[in-house]
mmCIF file of C-alpha atoms in Angstrom:
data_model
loop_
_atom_site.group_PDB
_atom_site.id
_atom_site.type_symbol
_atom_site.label_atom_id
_atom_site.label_comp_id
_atom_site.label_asym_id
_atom_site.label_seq_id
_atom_site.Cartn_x
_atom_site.Cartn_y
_atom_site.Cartn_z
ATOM 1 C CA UNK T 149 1.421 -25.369 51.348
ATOM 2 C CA UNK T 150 1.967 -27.087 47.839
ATOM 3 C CA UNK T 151 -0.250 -26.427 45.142
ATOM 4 C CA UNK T 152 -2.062 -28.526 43.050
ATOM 5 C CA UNK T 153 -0.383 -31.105 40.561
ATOM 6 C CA UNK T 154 -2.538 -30.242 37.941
ATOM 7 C CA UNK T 155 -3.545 -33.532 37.049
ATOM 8 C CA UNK T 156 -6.816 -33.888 36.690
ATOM 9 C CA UNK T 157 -7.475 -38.115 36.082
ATOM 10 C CA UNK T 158 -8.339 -38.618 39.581
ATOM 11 C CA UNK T 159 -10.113 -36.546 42.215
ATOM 12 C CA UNK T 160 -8.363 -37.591 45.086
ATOM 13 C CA UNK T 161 -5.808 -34.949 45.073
ATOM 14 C CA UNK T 162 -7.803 -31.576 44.173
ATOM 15 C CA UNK T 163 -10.144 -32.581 46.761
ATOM 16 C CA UNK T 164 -7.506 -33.477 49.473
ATOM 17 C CA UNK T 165 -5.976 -29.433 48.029
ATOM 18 C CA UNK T 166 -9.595 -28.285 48.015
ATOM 19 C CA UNK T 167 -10.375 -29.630 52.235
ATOM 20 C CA UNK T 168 -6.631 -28.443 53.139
ATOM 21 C CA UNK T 169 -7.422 -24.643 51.575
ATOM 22 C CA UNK T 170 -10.318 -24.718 53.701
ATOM 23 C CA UNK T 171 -8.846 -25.788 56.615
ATOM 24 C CA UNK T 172 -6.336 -23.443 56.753
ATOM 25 C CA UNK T 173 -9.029 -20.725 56.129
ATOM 26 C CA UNK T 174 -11.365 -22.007 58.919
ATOM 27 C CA UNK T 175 -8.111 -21.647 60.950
ATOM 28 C CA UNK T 176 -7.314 -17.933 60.044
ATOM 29 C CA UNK T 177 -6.890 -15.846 63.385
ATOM 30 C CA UNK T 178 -10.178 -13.529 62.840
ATOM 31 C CA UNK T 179 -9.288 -10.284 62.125
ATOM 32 C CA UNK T 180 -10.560 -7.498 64.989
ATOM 33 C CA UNK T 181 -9.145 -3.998 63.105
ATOM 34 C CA UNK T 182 -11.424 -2.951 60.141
ATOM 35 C CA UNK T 183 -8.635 -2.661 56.777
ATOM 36 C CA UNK T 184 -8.576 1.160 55.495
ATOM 37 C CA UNK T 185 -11.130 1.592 52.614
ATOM 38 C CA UNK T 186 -10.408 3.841 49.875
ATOM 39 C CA UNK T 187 -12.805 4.758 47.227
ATOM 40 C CA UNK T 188 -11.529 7.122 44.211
ATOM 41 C CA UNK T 189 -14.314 9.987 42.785
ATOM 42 C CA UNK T 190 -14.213 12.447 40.912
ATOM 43 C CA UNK T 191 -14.134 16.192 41.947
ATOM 44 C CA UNK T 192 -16.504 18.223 39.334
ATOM 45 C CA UNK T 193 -15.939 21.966 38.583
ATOM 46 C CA UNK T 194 -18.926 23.925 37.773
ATOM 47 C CA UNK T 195 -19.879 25.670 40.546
ATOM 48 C CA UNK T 196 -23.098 23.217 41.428
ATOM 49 C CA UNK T 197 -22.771 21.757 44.692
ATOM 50 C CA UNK T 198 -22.001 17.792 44.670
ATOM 51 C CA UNK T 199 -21.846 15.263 47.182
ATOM 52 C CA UNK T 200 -19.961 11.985 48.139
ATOM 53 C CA UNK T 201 -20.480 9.839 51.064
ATOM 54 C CA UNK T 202 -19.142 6.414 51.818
ATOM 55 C CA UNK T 203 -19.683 3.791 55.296
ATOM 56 C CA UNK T 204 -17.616 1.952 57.630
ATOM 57 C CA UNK T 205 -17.837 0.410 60.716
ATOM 58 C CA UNK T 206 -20.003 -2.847 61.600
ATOM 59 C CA UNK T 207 -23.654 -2.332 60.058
ATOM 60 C CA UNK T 208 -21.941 0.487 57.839
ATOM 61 C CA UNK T 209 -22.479 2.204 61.616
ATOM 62 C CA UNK T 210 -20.669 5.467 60.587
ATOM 63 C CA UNK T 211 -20.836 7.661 57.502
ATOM 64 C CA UNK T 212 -18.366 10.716 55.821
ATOM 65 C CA UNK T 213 -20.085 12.830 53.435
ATOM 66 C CA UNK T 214 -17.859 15.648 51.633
ATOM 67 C CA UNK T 215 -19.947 17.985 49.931
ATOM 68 C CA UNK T 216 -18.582 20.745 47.790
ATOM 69 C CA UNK T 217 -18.640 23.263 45.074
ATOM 70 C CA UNK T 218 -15.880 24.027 42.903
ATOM 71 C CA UNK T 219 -15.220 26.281 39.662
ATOM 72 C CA UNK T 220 -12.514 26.033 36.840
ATOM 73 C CA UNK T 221 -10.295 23.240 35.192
ATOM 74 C CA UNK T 222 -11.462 20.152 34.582
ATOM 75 C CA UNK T 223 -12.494 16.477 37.093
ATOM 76 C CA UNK T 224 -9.787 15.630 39.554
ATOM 77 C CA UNK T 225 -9.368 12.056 41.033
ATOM 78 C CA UNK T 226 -9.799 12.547 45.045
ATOM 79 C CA UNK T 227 -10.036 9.862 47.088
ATOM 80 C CA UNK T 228 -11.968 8.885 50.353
ATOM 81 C CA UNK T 229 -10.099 6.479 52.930
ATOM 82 C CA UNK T 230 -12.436 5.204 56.129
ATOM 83 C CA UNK T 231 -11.266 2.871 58.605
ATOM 84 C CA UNK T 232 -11.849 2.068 62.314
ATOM 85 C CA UNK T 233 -10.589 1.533 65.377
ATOM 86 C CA UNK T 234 -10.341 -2.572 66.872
ATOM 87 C CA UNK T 235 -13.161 -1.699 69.298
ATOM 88 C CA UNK T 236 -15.024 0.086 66.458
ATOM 89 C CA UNK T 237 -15.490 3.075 69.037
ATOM 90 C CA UNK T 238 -13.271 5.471 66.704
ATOM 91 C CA UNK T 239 -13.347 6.140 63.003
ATOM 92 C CA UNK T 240 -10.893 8.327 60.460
ATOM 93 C CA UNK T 241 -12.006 9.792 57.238
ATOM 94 C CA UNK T 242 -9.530 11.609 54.685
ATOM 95 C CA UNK T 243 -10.579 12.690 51.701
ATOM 96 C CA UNK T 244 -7.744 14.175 49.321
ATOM 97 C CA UNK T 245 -6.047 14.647 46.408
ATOM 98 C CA UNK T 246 -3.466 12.104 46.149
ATOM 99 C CA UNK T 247 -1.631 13.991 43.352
ATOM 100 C CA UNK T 248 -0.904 16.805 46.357
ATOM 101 C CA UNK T 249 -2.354 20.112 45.068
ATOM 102 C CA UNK T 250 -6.052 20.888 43.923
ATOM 103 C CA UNK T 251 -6.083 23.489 40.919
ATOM 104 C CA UNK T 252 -9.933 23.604 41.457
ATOM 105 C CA UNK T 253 -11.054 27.147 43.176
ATOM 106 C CA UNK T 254 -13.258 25.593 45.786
ATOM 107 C CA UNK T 255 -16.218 27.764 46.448
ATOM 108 C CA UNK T 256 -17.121 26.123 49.557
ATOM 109 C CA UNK T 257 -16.466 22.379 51.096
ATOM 110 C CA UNK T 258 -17.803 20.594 54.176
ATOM 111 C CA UNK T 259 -16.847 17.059 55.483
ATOM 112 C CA UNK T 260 -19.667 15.903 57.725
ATOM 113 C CA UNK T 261 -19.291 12.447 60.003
ATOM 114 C CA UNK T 262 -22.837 10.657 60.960
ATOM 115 C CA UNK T 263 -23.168 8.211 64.104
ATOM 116 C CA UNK T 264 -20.183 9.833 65.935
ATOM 117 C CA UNK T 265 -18.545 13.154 66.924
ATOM 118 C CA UNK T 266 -15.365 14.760 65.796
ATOM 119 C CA UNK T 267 -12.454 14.581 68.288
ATOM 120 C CA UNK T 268 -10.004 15.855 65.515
ATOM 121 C CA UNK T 269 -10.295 17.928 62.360
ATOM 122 C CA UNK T 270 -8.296 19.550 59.750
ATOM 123 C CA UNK T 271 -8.085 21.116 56.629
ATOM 124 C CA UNK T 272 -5.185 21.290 53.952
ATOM 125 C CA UNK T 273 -4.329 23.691 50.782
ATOM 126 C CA UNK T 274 -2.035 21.527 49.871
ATOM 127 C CA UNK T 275 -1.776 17.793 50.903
ATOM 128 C CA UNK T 276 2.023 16.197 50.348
ATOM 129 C CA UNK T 277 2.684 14.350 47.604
ATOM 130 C CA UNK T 278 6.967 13.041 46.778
ATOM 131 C CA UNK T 279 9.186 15.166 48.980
ATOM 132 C CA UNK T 280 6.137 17.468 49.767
ATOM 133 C CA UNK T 281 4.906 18.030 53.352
ATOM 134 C CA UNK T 282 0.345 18.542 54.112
ATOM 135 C CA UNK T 283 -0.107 22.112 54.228
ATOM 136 C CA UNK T 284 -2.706 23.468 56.687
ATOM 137 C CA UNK T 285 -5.238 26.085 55.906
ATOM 138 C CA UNK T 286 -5.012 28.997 58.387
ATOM 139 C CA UNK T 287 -7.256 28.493 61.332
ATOM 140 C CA UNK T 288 -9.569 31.534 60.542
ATOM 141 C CA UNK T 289 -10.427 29.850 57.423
ATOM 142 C CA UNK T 290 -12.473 26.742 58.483
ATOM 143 C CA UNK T 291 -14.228 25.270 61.258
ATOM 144 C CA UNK T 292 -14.784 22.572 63.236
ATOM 145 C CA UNK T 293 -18.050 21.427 64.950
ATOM 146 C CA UNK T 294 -18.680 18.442 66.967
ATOM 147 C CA UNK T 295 -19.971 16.653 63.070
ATOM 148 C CA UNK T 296 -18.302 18.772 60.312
ATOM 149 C CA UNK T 297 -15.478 20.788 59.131
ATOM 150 C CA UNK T 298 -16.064 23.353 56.880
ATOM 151 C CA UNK T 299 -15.347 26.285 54.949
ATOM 152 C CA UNK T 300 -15.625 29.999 56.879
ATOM 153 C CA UNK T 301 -17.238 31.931 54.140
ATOM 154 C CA UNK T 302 -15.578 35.577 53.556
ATOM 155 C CA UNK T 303 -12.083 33.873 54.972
ATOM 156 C CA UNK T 304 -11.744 30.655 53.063
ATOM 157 C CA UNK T 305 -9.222 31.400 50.383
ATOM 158 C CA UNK T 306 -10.697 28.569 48.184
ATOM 159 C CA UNK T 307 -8.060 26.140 48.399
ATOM 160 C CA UNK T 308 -8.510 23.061 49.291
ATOM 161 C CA UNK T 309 -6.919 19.771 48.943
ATOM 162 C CA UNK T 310 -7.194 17.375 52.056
ATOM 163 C CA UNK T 311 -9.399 17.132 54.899
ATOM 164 C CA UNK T 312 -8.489 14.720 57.996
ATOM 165 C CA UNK T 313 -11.314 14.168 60.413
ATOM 166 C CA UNK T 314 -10.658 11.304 63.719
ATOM 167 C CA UNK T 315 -14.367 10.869 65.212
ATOM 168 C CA UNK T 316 -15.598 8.840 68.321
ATOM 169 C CA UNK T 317 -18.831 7.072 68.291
ATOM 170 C CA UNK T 318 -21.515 8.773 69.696
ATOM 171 C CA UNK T 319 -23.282 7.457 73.325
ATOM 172 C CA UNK T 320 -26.466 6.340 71.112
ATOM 173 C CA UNK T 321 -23.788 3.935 68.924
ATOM 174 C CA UNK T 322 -21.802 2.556 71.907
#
């Protein structure tokens, strides 16, 4: 499609551009996947619990909430990516640092899913970043329920730096 001439001593061609841009909008196969969306925040040393939550899904039908406490250093940039399935029955949430490792000492974390159930979960000390590959935390470290993973207290080692959670609506959101 051609843009506009610029001209601007007549209206007949910016409207002719104006009803051909809508057109080809009103024409636009509808898109049925939800696009990924990723929302930077900061991660807060200090040891005094903080929470971050985001929605996605039609309605905003799902929620991930990562609440945490951390000590030492200074803010990180993490980042929270939600997206959903084409039927809208599934959901992901990831919440990382896209930088790979944390240097915060996490005192305790938990990554909690509302209006479905957790199919998949898992934790990371380290997630990859360049030639780097995720590293898991060990399995005695965290848990998963059928609406959070979370930190095992006395066997968390207090690293954390990417959590990965696949959840499928629940029978009440179907």
């Amino acid at each position: 499609m051609a843009a506009p001439s610029g001209r601007r001593n007549g209206s007949g061609g910016a409207n002719l551009w104006v009803s051909l841009l809508l057109a080809a909008v009103a024409l636009r196969p509808v898109e049925t996947v939800s696009e990924p969306t990723t929302v930077a925040f900061d991660v807060r040393p200090g040891g005094v619990v903080h929470s971050f939550s985001q929605n996605v899904g039609p309605g905003d039908r799902y929620t991930c909430v990562f609440t945490y406490a951390s000590q030492g250093g200074t803010n990180e940039k993490w980042q929270m990516s939600l997206g959903t399935s084409e039927d809208h029955q599934h959901f992901t949430c990831t919440i990382w640092r896209p930088q790979g490792k944390s240097y915060l000492y996490f005192t305790q974390f938990k990554a909690e899913v509302q209006g479905a159930e957790i199919e998949y979960g898992m934790a990371y000390s380290k997630a990859a970043f360049e030639k780097e590959s995720d590293v898991p935390l060990k399995n005695e470290e965290f848990e998963v329920t059928k609406t959070a993973v979370f930190h095992r207290p006395g066997a968390f080692k207090a690293e954390l730096s990417k959590l990965v959670i696949v959840a499928k609506a629940t029978r009440s959101e179907l």
